[in-house]
Short mmCIF file of C-alpha atoms and ligand atoms in Angstrom, two decimals:
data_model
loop_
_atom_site.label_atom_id
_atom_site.label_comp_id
_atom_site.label_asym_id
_atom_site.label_seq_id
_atom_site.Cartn_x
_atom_site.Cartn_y
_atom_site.Cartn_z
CA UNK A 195 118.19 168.20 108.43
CA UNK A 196 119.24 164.54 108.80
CA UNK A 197 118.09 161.51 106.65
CA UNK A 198 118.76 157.93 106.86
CA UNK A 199 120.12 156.59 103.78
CA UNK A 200 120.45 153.20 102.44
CA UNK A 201 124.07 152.56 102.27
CA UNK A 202 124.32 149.01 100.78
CA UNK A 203 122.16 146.18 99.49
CA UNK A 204 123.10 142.66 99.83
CA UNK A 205 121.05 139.40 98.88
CA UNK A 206 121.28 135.47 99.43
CA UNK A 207 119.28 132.74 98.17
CA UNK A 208 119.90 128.71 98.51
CA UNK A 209 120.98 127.00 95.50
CA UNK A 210 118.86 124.60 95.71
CA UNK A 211 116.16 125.30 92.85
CA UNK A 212 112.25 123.58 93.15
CA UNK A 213 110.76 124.05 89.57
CA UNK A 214 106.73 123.55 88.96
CA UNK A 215 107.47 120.92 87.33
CA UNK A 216 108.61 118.73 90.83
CA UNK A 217 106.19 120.38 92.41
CA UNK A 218 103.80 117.84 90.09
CA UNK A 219 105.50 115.36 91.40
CA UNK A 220 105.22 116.04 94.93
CA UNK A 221 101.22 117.14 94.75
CA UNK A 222 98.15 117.18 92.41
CA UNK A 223 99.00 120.45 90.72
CA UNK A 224 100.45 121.80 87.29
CA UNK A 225 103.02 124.37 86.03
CA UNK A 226 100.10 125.95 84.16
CA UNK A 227 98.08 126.24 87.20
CA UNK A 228 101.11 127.56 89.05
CA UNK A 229 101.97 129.90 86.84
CA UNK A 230 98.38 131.16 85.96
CA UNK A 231 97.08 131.51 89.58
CA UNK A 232 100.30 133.02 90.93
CA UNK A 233 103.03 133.68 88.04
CA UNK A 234 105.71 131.85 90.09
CA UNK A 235 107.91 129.45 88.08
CA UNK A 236 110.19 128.04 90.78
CA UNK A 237 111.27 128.72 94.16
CA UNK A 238 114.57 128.17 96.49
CA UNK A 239 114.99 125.62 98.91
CA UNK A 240 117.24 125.69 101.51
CA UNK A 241 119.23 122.55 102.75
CA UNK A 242 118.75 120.34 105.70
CA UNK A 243 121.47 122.86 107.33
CA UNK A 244 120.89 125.43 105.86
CA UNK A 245 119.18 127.88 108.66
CA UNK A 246 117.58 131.49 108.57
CA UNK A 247 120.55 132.42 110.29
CA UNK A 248 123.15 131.31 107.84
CA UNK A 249 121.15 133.11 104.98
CA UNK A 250 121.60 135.96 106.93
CA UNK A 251 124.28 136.04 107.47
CA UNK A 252 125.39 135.79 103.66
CA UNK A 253 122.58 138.45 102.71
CA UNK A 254 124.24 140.97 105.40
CA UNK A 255 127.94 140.59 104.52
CA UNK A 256 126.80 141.82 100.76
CA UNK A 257 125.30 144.37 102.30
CA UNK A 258 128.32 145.55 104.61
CA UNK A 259 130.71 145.02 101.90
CA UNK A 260 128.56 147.10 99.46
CA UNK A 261 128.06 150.37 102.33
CA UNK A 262 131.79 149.91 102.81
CA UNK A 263 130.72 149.52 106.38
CA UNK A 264 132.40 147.13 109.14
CA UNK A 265 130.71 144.75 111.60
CA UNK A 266 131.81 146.75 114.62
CA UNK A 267 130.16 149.65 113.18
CA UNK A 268 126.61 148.44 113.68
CA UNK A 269 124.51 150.20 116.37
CA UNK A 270 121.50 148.34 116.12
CA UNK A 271 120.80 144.99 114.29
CA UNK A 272 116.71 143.92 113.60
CA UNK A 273 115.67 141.06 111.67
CA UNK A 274 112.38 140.36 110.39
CA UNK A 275 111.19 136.43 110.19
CA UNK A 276 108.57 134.27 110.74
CA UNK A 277 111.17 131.58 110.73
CA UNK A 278 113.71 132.07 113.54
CA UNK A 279 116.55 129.67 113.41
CA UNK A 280 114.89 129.04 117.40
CA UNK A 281 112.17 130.36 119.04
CA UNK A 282 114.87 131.82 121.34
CA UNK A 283 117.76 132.81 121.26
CA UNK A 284 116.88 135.30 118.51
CA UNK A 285 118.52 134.93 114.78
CA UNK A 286 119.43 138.43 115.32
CA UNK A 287 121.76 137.85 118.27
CA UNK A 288 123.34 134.69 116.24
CA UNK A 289 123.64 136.98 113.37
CA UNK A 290 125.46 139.51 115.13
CA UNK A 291 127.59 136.80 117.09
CA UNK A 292 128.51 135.71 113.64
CA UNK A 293 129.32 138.65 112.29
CA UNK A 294 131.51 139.83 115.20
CA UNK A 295 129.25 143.54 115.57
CA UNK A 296 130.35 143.71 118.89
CA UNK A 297 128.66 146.72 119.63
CA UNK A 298 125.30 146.28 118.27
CA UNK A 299 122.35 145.06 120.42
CA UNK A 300 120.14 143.09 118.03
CA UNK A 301 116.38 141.49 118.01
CA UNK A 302 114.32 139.56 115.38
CA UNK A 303 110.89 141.55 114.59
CA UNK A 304 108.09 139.39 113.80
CA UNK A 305 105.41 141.15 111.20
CA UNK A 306 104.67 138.43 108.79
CA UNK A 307 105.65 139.41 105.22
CA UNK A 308 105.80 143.16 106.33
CA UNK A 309 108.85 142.37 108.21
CA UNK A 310 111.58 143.89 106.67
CA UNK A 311 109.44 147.15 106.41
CA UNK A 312 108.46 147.33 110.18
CA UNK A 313 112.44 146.50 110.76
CA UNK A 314 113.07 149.46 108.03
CA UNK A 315 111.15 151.83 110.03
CA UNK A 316 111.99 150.60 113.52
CA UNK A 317 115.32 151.06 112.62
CA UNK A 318 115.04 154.84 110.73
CA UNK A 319 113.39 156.25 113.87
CA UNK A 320 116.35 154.90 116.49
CA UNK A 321 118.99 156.40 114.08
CA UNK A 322 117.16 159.44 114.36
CA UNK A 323 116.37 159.41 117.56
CA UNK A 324 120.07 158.67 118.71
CA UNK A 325 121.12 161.61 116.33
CA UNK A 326 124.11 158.80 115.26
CA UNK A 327 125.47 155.90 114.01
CA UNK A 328 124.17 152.58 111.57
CA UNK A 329 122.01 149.79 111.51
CA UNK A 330 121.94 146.58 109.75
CA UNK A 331 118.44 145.89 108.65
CA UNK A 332 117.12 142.10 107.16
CA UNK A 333 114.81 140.02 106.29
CA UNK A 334 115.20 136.32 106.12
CA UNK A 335 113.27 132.81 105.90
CA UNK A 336 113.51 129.35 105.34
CA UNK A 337 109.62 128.88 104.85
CA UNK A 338 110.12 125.80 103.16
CA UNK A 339 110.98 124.40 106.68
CA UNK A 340 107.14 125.33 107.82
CA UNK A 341 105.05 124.29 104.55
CA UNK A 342 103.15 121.80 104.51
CA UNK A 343 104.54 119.53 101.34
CA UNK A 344 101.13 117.29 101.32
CA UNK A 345 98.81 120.95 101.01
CA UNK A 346 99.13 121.73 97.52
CA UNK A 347 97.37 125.34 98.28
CA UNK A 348 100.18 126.77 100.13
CA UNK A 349 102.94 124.50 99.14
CA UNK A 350 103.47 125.88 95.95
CA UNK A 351 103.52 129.49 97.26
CA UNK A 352 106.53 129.74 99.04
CA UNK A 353 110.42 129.97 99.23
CA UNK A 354 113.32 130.58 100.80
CA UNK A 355 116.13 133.26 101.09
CA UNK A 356 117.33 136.70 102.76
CA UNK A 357 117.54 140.26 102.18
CA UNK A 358 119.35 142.96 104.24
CA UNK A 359 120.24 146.53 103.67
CA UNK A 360 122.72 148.89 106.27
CA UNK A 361 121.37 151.95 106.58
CA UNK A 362 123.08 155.20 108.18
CA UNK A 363 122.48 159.30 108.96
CA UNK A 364 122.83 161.33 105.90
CA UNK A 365 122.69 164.82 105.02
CA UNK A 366 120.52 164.23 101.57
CA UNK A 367 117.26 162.97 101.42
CA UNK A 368 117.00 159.32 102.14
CA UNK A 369 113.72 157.83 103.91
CA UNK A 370 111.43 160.30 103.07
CA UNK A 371 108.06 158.78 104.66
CA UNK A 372 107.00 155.39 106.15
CA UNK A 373 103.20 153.89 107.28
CA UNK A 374 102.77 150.78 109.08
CA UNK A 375 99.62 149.18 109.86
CA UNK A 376 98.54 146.25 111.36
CA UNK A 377 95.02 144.20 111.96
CA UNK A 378 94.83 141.14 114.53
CA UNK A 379 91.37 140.88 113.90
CA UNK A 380 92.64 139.07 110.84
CA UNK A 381 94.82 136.77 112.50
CA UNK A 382 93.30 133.49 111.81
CA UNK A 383 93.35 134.61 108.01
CA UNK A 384 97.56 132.91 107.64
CA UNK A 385 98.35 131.26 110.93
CA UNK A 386 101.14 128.84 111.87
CA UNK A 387 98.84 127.40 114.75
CA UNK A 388 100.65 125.11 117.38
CA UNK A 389 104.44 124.84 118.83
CA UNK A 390 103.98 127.70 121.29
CA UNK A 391 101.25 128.89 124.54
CA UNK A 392 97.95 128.50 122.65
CA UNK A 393 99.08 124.85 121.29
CA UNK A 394 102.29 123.41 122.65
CA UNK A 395 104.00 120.90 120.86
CA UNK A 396 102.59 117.30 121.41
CA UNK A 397 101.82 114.33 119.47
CA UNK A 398 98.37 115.32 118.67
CA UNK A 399 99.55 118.89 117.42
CA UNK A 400 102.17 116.97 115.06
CA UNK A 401 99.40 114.20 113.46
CA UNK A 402 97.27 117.26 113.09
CA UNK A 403 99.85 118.89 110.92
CA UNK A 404 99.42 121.99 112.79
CA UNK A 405 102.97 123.39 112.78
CA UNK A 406 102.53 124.18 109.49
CA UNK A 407 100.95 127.40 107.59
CA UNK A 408 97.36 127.79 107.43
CA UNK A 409 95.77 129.76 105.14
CA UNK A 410 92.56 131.05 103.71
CA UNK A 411 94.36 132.53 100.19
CA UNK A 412 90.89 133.73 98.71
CA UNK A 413 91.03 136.37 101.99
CA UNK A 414 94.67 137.07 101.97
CA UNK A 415 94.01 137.85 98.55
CA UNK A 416 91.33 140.53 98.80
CA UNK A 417 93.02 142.06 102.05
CA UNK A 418 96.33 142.25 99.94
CA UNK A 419 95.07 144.13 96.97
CA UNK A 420 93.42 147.26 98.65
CA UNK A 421 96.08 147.13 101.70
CA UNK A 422 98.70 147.82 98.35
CA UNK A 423 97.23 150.66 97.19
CA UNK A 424 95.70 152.24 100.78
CA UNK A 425 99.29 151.57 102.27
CA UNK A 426 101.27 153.16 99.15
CA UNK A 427 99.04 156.11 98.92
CA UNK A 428 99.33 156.89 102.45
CA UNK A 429 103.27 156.93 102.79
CA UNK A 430 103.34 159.11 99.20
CA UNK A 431 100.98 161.59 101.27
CA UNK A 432 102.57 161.68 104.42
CA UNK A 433 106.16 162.73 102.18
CA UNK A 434 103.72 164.75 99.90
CA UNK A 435 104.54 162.91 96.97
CA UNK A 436 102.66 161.54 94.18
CA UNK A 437 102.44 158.39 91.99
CA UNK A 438 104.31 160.16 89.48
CA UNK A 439 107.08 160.96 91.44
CA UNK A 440 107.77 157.04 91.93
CA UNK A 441 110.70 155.65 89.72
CA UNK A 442 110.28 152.33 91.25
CA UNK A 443 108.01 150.46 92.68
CA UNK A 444 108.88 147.40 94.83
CA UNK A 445 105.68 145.24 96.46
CA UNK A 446 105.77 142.00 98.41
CA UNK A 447 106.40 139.37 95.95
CA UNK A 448 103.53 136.60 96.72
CA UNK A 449 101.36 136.78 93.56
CA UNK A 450 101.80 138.25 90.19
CA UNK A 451 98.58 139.21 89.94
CA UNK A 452 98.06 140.71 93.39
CA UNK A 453 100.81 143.17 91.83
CA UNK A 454 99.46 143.63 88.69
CA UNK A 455 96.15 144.49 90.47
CA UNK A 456 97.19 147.15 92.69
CA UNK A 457 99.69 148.47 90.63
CA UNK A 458 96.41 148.97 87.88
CA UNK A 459 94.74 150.51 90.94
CA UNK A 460 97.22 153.31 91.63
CA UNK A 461 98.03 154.15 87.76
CA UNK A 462 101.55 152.85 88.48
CA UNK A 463 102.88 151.46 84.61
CA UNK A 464 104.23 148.26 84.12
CA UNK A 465 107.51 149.12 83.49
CA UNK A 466 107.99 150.92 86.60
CA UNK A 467 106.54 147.57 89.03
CA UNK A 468 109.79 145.30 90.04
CA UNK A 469 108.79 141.44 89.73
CA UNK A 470 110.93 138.86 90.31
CA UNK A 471 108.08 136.37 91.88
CA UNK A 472 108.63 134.27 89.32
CA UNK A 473 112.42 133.33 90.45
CA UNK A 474 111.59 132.89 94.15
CA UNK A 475 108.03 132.31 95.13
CA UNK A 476 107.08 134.03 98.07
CA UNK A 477 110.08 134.68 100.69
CA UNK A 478 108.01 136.62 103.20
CA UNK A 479 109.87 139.52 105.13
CA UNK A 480 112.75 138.42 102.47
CA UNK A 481 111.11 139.58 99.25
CA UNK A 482 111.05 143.37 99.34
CA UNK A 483 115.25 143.17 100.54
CA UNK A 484 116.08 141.20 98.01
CA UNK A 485 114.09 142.73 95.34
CA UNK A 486 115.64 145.65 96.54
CA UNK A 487 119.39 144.11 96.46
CA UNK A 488 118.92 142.94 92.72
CA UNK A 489 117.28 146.41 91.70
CA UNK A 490 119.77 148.31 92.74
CA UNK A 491 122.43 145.91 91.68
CA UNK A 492 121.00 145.85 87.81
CA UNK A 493 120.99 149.64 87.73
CA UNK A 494 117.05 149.61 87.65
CA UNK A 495 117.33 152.21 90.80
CA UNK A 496 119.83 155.09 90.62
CA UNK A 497 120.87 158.31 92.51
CA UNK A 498 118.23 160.11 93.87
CA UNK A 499 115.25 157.83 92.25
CA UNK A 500 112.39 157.66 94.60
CA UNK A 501 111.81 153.95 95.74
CA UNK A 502 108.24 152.72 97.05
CA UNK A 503 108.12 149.34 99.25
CA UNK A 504 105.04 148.31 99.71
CA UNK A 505 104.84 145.49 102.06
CA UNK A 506 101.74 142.62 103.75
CA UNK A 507 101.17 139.41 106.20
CA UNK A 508 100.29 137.75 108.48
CA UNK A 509 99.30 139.59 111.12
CA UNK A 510 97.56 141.11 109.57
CA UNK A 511 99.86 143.50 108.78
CA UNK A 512 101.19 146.20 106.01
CA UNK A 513 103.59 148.59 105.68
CA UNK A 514 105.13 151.12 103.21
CA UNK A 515 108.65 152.88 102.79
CA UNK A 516 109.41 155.80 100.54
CA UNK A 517 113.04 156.38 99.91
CA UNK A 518 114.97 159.09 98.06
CA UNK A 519 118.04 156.79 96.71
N1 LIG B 85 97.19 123.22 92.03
C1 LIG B 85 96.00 122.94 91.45
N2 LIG B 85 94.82 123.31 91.98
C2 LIG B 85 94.86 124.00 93.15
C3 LIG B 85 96.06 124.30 93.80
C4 LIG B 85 97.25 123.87 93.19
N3 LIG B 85 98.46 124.13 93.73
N4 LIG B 85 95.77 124.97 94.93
C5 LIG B 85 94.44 125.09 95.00
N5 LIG B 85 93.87 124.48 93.93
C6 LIG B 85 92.47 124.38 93.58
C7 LIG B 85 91.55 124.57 94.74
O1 LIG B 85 91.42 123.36 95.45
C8 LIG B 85 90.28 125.00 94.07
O2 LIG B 85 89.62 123.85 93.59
P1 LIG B 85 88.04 123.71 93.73
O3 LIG B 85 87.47 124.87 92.96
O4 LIG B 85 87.79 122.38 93.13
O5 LIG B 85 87.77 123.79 95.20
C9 LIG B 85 90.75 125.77 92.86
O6 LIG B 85 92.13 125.42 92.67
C10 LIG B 85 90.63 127.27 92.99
O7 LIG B 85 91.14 127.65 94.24
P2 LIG B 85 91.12 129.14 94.70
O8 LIG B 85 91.62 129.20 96.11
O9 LIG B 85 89.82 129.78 94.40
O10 LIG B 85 92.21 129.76 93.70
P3 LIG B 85 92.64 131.25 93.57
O11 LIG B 85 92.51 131.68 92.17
O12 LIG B 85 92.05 132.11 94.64
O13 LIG B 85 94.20 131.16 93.88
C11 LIG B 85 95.82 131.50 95.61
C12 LIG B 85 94.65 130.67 95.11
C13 LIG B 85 96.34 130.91 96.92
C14 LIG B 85 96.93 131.44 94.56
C15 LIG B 85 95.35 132.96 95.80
O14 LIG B 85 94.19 132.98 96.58
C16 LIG B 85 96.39 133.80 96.46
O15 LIG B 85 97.43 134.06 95.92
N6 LIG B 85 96.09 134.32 97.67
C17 LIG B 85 96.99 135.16 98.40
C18 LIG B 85 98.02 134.31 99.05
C19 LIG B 85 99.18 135.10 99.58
O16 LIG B 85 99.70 135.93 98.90
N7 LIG B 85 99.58 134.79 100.79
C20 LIG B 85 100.70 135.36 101.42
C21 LIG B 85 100.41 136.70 101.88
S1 LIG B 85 101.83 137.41 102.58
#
């Protein structure tokens, strides 16, 4: 029987750091209401030049040198954002341009948050499919580029950075399950509304502020907890597996205590929930890879420890992996 394994992690984040404390100074907020409402304590910003692409691009070399794998041995590049360096070409075809993977064909996947899981199990079924051969797998955003810095409701939320993982055919259990899910009846619940066919880009759309996020957060919130614990039981059933098995579990990083909440909900202790929401806000389809990347890197996952993503967005949409390490 074959697998797909994960052969290499690899993270990037700008240096660029945007404590609580500016965020005062930008809106009416506070670090205690920050922290208390969400438990993030700062967030990345990229530069002016700094694109989703070039993120990327940083996240996936990690990630290549870590499998030991070359460019030119990528089959199949996907990555998930909501923030394409363009609305066309995709970042994945300047990502593999950049990279020189000659042979890989390569498209961005657009799930919201649940990007990089969608891209994760996109990319497991092709490998399997084909029989053969690797994939490079990310998730990457500059969401500070589509904030709104006068909305102090979302503006504190988010950050920016990338996550990527190559993943190959194995002989040893690797991917053992994966559920995705979506609901458009939720759309209008996190929306970026105008710059495309509904609402094209025009002066109105721009002193309307509408190429920005939208959100209703009381919603999202609700939605987020029981789409955790409905997503993560499902993929532990379809690999007939149980909470107990889990040696790590690694949600979407948006809110502390949409974590904490579904983590109480499936009996999952504290010590086994990765958080690192606190470092980096909410990076969308970029928090589970780099959560991932910085796991695995500070020995907090190790040979053959079962790994649960859990991801959720826009969409809506949700997703879950379950992977044999
Ligand atoms: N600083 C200070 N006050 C703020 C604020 C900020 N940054 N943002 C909102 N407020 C205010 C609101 O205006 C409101 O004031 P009011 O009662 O006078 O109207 C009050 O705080 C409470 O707002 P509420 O929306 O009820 O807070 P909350 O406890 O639900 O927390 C979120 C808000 C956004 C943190 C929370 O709903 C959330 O995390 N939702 C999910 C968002 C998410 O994860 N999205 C991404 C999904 S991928």
């Amino acid at each position: 029987m074959q697998w797909v394994r994960v052969l290499g992690t690899g993270s990037s984040v700008p240096e660029k750091v945007l404590t609580n404390f500016d965020l005062e100074h930008m809106v009416d907020t506070s670090d205690e209401w920050i922290t208390t409402r969400t438990g993030i304590k700062e967030r990345r910003i990229a530069a002016p030049s700094e694109t989703t692409s070039k993120l990327a691009l940083e996240a996936a070399w990690r990630a290549l040198e870590a499998a030991q794998v070359a460019p030119e041995e990528i089959d199949c590049i996907i990555v998930g954002t909501v923030t394409p360096d363009m609305l066309f070409p995709s970042t994945a075809c300047l990502l593999q341009h950049a990279l020189g993977a000659k042979r890989a064909f390569a498209f961005d996947l657009e799930a919201g948050c649940t990007g990089f899981v969608y891209a994760l199990a996109v990319a497991e079924k092709y490998l399997l499919a084909e029989g053969r051969g690797k994939a490079l797998v990310v998730g990457a955003e500059t969401l500070s580029k589509i904030v709104d810095w006068q909305d102090r409701a979302t503006c504190v939320l988010f950050g920016d950075g990338a996550g990527a993982a190559v993943v190959g055919l194995g002989d040893r259990p690797g991917i053992l399950a994966t559920y995705l899910g979506a609901d458009g009846g939720g759309a209008h619940l996190l929306e970026l509304p105008a710059g495309c066919s509904r609402m094209p880009a025009s002066f109105e759309t721009v002193e309307k502020r509408l190429h920005y996020i939208k959100m209703n957060g009381n919603e999202v919130f609700k939605f987020a907890v029981r789409i955790v614990e409905e997503a993560s039981l499902e993929v532990l059933r379809k690999a007939q597996k149980t909470v107990d098995d889990v040696k790590l579990f690694i949600p979407h990083q948006a809110n502390i205590r949409i974590i904490q909440s579904a983590a109480k909900r499936l009996g999952i202790p504290e010590e086994k929930v990765f958080v690192n929401v606190e470092k980096y806000g909410n990076t969308s389809s970029a928090s589970i890879p780099i959560a991932l990347d910085e796991a695995s890197r500070s020995g907090r996952i190790r040979e053959g420890d079962i790994v649960l993503l859990v991801g959720f967005g826009a969409g809506l949409t949700w997703g879950a992996a379950l992977i044999q390490w």
